[in-house]
PDB file of C-alpha atoms and ligand atoms in Angstrom:
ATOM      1  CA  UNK E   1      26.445-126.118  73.938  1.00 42.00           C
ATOM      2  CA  UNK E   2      29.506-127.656  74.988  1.00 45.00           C
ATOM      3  CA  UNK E   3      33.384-127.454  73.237  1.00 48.00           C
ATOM      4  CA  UNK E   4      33.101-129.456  70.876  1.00 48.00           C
ATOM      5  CA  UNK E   5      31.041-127.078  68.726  1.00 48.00           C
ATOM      6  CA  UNK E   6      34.997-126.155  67.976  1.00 49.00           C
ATOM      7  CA  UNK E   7      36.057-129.477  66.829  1.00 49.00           C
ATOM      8  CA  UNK E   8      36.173-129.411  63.119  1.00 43.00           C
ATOM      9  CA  UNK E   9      34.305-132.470  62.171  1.00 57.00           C
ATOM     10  CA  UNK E  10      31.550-130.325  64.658  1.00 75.00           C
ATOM     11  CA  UNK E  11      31.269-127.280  62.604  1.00 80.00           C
ATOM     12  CA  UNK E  12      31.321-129.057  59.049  1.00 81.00           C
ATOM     13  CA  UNK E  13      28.533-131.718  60.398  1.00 85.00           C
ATOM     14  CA  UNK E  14      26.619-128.712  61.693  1.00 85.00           C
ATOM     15  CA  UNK E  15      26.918-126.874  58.556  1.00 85.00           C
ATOM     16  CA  UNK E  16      26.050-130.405  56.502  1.00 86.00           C
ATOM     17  CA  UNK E  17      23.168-131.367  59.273  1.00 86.00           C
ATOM     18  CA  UNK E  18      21.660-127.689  58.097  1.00 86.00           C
ATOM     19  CA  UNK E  19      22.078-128.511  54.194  1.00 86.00           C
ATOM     20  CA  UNK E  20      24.173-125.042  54.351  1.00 88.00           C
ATOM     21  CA  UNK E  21      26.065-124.374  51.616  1.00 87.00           C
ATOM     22  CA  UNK E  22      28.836-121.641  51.859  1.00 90.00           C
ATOM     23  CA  UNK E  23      27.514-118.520  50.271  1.00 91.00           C
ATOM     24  CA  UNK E  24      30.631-117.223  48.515  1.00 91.00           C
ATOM     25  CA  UNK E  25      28.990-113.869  47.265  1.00 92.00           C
ATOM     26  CA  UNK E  26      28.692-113.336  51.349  1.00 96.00           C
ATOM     27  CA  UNK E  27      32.339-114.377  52.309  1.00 94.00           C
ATOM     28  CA  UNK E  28      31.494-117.292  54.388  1.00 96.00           C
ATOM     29  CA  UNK E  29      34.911-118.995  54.852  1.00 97.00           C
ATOM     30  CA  UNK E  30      33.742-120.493  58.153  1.00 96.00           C
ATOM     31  CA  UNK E  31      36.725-121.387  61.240  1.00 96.00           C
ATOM     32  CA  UNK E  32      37.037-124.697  61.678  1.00 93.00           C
ATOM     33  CA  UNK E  33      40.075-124.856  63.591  1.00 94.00           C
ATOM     34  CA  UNK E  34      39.959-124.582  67.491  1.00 93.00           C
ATOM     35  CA  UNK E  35      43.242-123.423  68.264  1.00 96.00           C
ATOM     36  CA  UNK E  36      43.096-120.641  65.503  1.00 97.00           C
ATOM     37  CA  UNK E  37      39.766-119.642  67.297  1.00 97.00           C
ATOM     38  CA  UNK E  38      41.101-119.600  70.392  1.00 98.00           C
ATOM     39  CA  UNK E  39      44.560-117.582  69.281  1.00 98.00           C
ATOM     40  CA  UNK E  40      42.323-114.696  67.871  1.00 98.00           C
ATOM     41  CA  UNK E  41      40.609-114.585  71.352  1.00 98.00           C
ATOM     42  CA  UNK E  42      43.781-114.352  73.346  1.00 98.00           C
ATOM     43  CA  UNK E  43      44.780-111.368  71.195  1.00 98.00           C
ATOM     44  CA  UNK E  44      41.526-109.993  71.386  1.00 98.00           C
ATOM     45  CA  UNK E  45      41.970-109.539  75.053  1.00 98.00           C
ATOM     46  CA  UNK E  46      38.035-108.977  75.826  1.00 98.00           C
ATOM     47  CA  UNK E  47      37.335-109.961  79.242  1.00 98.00           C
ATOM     48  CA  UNK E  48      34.985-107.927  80.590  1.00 97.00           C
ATOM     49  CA  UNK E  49      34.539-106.232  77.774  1.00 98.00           C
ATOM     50  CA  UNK E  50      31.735-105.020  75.390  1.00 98.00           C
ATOM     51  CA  UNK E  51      32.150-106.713  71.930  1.00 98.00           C
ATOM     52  CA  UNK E  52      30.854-106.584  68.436  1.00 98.00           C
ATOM     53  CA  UNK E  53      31.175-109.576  65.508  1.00 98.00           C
ATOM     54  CA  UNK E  54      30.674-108.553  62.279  1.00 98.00           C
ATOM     55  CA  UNK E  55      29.441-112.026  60.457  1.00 98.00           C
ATOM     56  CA  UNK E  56      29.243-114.321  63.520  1.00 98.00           C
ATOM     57  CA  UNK E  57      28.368-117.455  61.034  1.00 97.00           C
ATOM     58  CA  UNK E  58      27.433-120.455  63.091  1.00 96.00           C
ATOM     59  CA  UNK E  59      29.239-119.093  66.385  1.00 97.00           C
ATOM     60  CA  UNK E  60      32.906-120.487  66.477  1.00 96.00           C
ATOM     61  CA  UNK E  61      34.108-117.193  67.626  1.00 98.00           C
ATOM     62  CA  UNK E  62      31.247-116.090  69.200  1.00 98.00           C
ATOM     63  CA  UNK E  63      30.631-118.483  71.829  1.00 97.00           C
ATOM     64  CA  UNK E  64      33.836-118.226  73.496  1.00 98.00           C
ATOM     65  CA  UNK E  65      33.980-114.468  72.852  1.00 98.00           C
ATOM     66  CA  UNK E  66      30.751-114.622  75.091  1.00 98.00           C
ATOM     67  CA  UNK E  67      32.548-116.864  77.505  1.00 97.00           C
ATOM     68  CA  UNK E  68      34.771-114.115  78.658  1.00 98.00           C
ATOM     69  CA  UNK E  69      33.630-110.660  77.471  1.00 98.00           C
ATOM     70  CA  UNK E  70      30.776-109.003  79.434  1.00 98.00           C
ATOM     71  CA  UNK E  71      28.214-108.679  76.229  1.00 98.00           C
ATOM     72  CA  UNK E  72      28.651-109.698  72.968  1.00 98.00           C
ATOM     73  CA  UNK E  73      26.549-107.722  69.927  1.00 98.00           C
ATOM     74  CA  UNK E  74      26.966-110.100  66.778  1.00 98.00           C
ATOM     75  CA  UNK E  75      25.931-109.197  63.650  1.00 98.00           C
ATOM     76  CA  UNK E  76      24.997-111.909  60.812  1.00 98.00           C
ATOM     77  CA  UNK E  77      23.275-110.766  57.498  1.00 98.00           C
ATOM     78  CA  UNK E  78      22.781-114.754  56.698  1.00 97.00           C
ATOM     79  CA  UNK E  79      18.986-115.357  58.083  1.00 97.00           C
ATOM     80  CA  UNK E  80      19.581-118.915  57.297  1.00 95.00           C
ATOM     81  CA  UNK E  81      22.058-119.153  59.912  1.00 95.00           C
ATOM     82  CA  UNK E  82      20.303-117.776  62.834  1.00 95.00           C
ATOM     83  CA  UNK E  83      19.274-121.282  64.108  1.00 93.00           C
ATOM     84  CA  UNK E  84      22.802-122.773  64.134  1.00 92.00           C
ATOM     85  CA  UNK E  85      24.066-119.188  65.750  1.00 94.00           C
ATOM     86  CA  UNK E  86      21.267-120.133  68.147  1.00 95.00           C
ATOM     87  CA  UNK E  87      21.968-123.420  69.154  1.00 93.00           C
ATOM     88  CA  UNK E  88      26.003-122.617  69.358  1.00 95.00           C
ATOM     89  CA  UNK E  89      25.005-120.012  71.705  1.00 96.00           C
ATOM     90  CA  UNK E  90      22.638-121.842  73.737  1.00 95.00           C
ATOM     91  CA  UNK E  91      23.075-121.076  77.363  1.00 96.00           C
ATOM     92  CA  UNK E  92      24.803-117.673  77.241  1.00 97.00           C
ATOM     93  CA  UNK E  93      22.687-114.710  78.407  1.00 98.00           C
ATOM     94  CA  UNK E  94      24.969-111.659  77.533  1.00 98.00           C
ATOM     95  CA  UNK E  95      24.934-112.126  73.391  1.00 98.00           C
ATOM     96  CA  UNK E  96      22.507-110.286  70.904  1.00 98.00           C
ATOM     97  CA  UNK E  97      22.165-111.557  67.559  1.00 98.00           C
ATOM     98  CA  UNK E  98      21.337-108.814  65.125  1.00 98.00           C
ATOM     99  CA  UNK E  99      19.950-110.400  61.442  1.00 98.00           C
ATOM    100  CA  UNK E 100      21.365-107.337  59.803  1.00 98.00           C
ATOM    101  CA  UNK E 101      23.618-106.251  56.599  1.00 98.00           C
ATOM    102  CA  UNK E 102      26.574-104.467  58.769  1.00 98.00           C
ATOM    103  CA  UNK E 103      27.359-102.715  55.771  1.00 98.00           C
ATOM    104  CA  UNK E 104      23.974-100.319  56.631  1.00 97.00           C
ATOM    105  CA  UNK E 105      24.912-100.048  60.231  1.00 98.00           C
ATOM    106  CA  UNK E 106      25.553 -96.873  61.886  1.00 98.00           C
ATOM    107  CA  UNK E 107      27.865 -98.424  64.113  1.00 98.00           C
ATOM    108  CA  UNK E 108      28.328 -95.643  66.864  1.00 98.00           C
ATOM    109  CA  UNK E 109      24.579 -95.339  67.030  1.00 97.00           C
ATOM    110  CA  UNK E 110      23.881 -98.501  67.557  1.00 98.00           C
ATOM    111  CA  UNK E 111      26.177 -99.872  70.392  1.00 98.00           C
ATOM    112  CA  UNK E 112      25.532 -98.232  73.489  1.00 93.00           C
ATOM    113  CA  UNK E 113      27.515 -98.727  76.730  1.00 88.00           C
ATOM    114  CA  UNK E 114      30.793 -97.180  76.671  1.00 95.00           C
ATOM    115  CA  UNK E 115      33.869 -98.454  74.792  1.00 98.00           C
ATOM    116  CA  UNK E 116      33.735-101.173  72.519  1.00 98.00           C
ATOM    117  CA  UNK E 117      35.862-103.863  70.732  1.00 98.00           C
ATOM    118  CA  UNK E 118      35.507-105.522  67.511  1.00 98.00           C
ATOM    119  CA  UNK E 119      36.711-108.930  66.482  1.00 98.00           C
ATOM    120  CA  UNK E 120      35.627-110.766  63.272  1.00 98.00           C
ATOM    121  CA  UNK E 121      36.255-113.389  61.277  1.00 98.00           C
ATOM    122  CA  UNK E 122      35.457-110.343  58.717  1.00 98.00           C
ATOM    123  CA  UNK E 123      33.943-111.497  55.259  1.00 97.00           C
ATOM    124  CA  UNK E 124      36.072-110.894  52.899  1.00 94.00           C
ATOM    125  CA  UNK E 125      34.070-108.734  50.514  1.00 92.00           C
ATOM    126  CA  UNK E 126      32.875-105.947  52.492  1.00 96.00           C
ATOM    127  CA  UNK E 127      35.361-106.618  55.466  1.00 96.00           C
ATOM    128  CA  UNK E 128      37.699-103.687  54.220  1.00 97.00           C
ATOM    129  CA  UNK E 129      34.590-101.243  53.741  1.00 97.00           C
ATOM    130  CA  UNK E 130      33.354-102.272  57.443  1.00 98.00           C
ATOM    131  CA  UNK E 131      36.338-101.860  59.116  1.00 98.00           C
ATOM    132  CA  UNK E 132      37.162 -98.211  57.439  1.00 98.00           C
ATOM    133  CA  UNK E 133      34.358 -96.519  57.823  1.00 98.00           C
ATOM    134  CA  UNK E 134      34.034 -98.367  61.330  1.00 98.00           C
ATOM    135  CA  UNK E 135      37.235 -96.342  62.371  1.00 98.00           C
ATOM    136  CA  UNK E 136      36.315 -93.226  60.955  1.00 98.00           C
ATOM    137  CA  UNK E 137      33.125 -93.107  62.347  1.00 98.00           C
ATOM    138  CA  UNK E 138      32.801 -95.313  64.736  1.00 98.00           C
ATOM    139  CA  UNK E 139      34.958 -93.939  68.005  1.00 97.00           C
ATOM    140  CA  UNK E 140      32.641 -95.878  70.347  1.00 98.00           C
ATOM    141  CA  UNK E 141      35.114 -98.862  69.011  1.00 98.00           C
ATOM    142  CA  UNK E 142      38.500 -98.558  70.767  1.00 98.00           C
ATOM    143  CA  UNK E 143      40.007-102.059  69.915  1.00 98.00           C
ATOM    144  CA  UNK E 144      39.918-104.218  66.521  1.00 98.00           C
ATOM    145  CA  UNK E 145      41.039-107.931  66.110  1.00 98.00           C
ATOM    146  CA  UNK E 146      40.055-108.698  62.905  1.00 98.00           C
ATOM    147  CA  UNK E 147      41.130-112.007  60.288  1.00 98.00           C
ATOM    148  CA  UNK E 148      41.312-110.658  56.967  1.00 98.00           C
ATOM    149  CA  UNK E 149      43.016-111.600  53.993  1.00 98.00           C
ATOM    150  CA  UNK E 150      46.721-111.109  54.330  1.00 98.00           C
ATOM    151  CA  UNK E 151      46.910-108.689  51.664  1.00 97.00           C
ATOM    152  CA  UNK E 152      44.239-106.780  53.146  1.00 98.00           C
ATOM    153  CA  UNK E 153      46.241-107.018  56.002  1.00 98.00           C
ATOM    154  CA  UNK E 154      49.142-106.053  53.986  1.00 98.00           C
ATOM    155  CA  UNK E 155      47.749-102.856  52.819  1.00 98.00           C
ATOM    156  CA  UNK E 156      46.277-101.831  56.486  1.00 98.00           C
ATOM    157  CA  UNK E 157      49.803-101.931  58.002  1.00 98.00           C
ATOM    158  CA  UNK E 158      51.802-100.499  55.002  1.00 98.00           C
ATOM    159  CA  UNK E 159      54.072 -97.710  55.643  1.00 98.00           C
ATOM    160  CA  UNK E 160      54.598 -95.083  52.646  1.00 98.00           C
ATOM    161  CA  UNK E 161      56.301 -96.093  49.719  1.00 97.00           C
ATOM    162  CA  UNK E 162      55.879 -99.697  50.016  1.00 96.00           C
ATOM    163  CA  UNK E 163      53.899-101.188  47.249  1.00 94.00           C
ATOM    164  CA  UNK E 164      50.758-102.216  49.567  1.00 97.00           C
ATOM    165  CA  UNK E 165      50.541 -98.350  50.537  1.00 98.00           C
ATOM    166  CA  UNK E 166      47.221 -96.962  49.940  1.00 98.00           C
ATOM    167  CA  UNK E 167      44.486 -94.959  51.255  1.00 98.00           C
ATOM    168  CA  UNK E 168      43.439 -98.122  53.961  1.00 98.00           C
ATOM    169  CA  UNK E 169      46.467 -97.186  55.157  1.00 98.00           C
ATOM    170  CA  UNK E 170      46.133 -94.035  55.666  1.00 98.00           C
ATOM    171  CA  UNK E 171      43.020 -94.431  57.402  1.00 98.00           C
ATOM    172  CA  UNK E 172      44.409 -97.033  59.351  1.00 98.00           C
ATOM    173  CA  UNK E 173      47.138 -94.680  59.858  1.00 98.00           C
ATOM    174  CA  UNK E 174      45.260 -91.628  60.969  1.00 98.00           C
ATOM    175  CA  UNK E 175      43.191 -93.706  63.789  1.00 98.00           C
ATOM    176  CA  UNK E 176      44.969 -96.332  65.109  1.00 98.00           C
ATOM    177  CA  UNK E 177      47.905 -97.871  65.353  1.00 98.00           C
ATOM    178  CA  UNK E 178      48.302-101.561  64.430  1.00 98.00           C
ATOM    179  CA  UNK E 179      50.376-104.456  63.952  1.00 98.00           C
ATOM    180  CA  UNK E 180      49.643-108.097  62.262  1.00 98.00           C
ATOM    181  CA  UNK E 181      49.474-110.560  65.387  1.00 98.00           C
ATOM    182  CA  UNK E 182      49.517-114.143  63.531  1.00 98.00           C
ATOM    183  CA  UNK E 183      48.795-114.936  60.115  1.00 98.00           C
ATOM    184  CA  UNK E 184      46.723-117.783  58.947  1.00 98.00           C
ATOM    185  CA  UNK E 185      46.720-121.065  56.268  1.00 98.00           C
ATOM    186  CA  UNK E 186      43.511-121.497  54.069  1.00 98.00           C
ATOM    187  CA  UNK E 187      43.430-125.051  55.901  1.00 97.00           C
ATOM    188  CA  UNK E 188      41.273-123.429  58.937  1.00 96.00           C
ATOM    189  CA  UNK E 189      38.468-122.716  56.983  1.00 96.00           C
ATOM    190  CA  UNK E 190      36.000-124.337  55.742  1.00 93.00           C
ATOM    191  CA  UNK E 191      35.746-123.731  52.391  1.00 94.00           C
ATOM    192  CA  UNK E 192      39.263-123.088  52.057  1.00 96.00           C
ATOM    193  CA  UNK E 193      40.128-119.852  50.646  1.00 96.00           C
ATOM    194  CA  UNK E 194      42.605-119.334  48.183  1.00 95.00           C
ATOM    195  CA  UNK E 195      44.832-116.983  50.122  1.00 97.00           C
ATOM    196  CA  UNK E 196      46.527-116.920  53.329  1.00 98.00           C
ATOM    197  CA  UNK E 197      44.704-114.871  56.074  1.00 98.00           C
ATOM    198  CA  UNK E 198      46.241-112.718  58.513  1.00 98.00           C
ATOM    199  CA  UNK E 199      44.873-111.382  62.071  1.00 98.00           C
ATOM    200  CA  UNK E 200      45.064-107.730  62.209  1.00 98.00           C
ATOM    201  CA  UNK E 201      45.069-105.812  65.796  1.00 98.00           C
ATOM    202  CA  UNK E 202      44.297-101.960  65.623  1.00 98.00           C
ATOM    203  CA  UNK E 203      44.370 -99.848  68.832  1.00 98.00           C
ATOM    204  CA  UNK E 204      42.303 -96.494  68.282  1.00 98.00           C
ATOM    205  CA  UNK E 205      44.275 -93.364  68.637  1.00 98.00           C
ATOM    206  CA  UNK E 206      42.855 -89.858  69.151  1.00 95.00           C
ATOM    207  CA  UNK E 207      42.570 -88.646  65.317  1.00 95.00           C
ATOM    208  CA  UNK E 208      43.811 -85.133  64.069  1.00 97.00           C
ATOM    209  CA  UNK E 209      41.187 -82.851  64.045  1.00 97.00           C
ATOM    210  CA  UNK E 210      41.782 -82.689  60.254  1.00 98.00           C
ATOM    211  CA  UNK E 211      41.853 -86.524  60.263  1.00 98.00           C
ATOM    212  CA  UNK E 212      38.831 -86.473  57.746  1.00 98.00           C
ATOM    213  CA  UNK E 213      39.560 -83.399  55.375  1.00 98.00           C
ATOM    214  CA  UNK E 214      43.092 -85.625  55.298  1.00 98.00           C
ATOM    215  CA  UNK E 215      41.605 -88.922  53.718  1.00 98.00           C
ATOM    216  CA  UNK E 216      39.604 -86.578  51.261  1.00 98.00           C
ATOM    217  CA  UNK E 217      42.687 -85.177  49.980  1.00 98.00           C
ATOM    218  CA  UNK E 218      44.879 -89.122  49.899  1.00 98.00           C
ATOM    219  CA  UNK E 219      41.477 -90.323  47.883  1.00 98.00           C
ATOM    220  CA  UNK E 220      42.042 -87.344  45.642  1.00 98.00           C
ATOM    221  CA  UNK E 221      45.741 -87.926  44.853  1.00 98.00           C
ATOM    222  CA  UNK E 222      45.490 -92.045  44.953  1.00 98.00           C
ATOM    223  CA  UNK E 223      43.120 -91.703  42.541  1.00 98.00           C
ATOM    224  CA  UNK E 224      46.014 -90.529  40.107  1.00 97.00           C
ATOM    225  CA  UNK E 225      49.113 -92.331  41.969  1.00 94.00           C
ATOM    226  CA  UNK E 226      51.718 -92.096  39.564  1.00 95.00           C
ATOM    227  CA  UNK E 227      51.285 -88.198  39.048  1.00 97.00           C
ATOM    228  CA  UNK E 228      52.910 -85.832  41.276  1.00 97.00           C
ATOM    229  CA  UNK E 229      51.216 -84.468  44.043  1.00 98.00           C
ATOM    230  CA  UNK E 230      51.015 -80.705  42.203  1.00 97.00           C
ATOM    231  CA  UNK E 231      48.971 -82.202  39.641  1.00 97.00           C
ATOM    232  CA  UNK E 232      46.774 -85.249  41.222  1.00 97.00           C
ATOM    233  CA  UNK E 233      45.669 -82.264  43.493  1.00 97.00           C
ATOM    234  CA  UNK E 234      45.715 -79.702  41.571  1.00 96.00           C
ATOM    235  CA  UNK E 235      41.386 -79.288  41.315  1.00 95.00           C
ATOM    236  CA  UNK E 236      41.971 -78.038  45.631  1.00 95.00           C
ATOM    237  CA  UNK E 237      43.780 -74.601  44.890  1.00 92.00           C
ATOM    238  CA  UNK E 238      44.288 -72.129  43.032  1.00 88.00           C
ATOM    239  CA  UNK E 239      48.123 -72.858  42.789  1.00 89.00           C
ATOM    240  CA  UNK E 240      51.094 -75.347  44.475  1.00 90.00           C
ATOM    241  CA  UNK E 241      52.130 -72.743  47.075  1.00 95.00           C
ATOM    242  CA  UNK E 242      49.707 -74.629  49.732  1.00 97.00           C
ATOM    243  CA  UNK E 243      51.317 -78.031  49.094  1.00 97.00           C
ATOM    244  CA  UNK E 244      54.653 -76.483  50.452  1.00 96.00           C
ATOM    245  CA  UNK E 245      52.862 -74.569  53.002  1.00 97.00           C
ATOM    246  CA  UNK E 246      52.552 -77.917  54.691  1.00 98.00           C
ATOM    247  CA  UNK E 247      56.112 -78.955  54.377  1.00 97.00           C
ATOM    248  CA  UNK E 248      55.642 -81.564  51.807  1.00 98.00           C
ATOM    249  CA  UNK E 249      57.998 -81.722  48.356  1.00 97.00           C
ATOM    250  CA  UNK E 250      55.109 -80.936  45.287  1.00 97.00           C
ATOM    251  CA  UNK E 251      56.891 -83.317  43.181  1.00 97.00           C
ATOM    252  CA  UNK E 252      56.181 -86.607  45.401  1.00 97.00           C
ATOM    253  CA  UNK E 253      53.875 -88.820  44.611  1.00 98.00           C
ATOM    254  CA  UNK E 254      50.345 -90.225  46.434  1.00 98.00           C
ATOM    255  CA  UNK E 255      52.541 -93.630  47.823  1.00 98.00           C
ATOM    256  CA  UNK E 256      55.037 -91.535  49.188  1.00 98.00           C
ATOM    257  CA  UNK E 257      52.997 -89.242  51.482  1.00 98.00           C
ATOM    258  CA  UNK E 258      52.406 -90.287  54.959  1.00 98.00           C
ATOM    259  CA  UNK E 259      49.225 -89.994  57.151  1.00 98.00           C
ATOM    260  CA  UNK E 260      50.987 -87.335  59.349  1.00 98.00           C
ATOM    261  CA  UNK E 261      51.569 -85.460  55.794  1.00 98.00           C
ATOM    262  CA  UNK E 262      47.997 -86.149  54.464  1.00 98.00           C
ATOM    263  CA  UNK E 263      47.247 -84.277  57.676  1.00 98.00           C
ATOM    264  CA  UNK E 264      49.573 -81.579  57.086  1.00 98.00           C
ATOM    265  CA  UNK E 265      48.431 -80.701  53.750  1.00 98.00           C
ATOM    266  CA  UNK E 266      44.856 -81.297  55.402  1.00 98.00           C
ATOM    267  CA  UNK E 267      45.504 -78.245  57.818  1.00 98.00           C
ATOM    268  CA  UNK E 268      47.558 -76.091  54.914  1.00 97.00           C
ATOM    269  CA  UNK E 269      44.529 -76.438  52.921  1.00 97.00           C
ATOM    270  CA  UNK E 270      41.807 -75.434  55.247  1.00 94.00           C
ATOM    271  CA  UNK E 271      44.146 -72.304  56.624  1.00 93.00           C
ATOM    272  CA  UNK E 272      44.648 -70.868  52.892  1.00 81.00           C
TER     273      UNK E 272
HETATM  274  N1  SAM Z   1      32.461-115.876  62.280  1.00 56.10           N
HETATM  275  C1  SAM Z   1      32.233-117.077  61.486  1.00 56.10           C
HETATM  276  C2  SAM Z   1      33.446-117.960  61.571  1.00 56.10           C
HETATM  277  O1  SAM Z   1      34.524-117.447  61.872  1.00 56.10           O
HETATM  278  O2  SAM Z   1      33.298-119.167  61.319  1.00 56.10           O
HETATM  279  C3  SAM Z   1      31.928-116.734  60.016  1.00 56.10           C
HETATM  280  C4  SAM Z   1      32.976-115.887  59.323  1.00 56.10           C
HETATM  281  S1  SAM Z   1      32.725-115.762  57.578  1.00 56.10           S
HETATM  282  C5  SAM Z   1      34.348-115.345  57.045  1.00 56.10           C
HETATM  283  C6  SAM Z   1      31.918-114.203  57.372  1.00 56.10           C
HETATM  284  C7  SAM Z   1      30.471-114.133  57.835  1.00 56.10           C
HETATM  285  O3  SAM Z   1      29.991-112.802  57.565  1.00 56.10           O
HETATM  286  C8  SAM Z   1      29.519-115.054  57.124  1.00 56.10           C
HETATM  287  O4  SAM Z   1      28.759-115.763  58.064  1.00 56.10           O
HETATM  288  C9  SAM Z   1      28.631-114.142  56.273  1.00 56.10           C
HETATM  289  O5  SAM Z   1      27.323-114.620  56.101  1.00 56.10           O
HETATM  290  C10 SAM Z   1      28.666-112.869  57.107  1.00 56.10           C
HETATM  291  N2  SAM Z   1      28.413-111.645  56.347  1.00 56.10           N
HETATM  292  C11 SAM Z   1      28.702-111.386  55.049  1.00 56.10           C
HETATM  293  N3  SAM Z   1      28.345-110.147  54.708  1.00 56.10           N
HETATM  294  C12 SAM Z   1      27.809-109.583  55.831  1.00 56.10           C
HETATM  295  C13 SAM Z   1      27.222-108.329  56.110  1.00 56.10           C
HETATM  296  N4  SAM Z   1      27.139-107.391  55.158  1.00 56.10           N
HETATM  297  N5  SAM Z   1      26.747-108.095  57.344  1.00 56.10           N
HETATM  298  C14 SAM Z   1      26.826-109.054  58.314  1.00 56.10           C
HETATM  299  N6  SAM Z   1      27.370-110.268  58.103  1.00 56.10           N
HETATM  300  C15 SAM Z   1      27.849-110.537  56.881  1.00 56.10           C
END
């Protein structure tokens, strides 16, 4: 298959040559822009490397992720799509197509190899869900480029007390550290979204041991934000005295605690 796969009279006509209708319960929102294509894979930085595509569509990232990387694993849950994928990807020998919901996919399990990296065109529906648990449990993955929504973006990057803050972010927080590389118009899809999109790079971090207990206890107090800490928490102990333990003012609220506090309450907690 040759460029012009990129061109984005090429993707629509391969898409209308299929009868392929965008399935918007599955997030398809496919590229159609080469230069946006080829921006996500100069900030993916993957030559050489081992890479996995969550919702590869009909290949516009995937082919020239395969063009540099050393192996590319790409996941597609859209059966319907696996002959396009195939012809896009015609003449590469170092790409696996898995037919698969990525949602059910134990990740670290199931890439093998040393370290991988993971840039998506990520649907937008169970993007957010893939990506967290991906960097909770997922260590194997050291590097992810991913185009999301901007607000999702938004609410990966946000620091404490900003309105976006939430518990992606403390996940985010607690794993990796990030930064939005471009952002993106609705015009380079096809259908057009109704939102701008954003390309998200995280860099994996060595997590606090108490990384996890940490995210239990932001769930916990995010699920009541606008109550002080001492009460959305108060169902973990007995009484406050562990919340100051950690160093952390009982009266603050869920927004206003950082990951490095989550993680201090996380350790107060567990030492009683
Ligand atoms: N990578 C292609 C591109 O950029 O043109 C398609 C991106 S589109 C935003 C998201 C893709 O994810 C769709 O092809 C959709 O079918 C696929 N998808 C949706 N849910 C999925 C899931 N649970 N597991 C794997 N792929 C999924």
């Amino acid at each position: 298959m040759d460029d012009d796969l990129s061109r984005p009279e090429t993707v629509k006509e391969q898409l209308r040559s299929m009868g392929h209708r965008a399935n918007k319960d599955l997030g398809q929102n496919f590229l159609i822009d080469p230069n946006t294509v080829a921006r996500i894979v100069e900030v993916a930085e993957v030559e050489g490397r081992n890479v996995v595509e969550i919702g590869a569509g009909t290949g516009a990232l995937t082919r020239p992720l395969a063009d540099i990387a050393r192996s590319v694993v790409a996941y597609e849950v859209d059966a319907s799509l696996e002959a396009a994928l195939a012809d896009t990807l015609a003449g590469t020998d170092n790409v696996e197509v898995r037919i698969d919901d990525a949602t059910t996919v134990d990740l670290q399990a199931s890439l093998v190899n040393g370290t991988w990296a993971m840039v998506a065109n990520l649907p937008y529906n169970v993007g957010t869900p893939i990506l967290l648990t991906a960097l909770q449990e997922a260590p194997r993955i050291d590097r992810f480029v991913v185009l999301v929504q901007r607000e999702v973006g938004d609410r990966l990057l946000a620091a404490p007390g900003s309105r976006t803050y939430g518990v992606p972010s403390v996940i985010a927080g607690l794993h990796a550290t990030g930064h939005l590389a471009f952002t993106v118009s609705p015009t380079v899809f096809e259908p057009q979204p109704n939102v701008d999109s954003a390309v998200v790079v995280l860099d994996r971090m060595e997590p606090s041991p108490h990384a996890a207990a940490a995210v239990r206890i932001a769930k916990t107090a995010f699920n009541q934000r606008r109550k002080m800490i001492r009460s959305s928490l108060r169902d973990l102990a007995e009484t406050a005295e562990w919340i100051e333990a950690a160093g952390v003012d009982p009266t603050t609220r869920a927004e206003q605690v950082s990951p490095v506090q989550y993680v201090d309450l996380a350790a107060s907690l567990e030492a009683g």
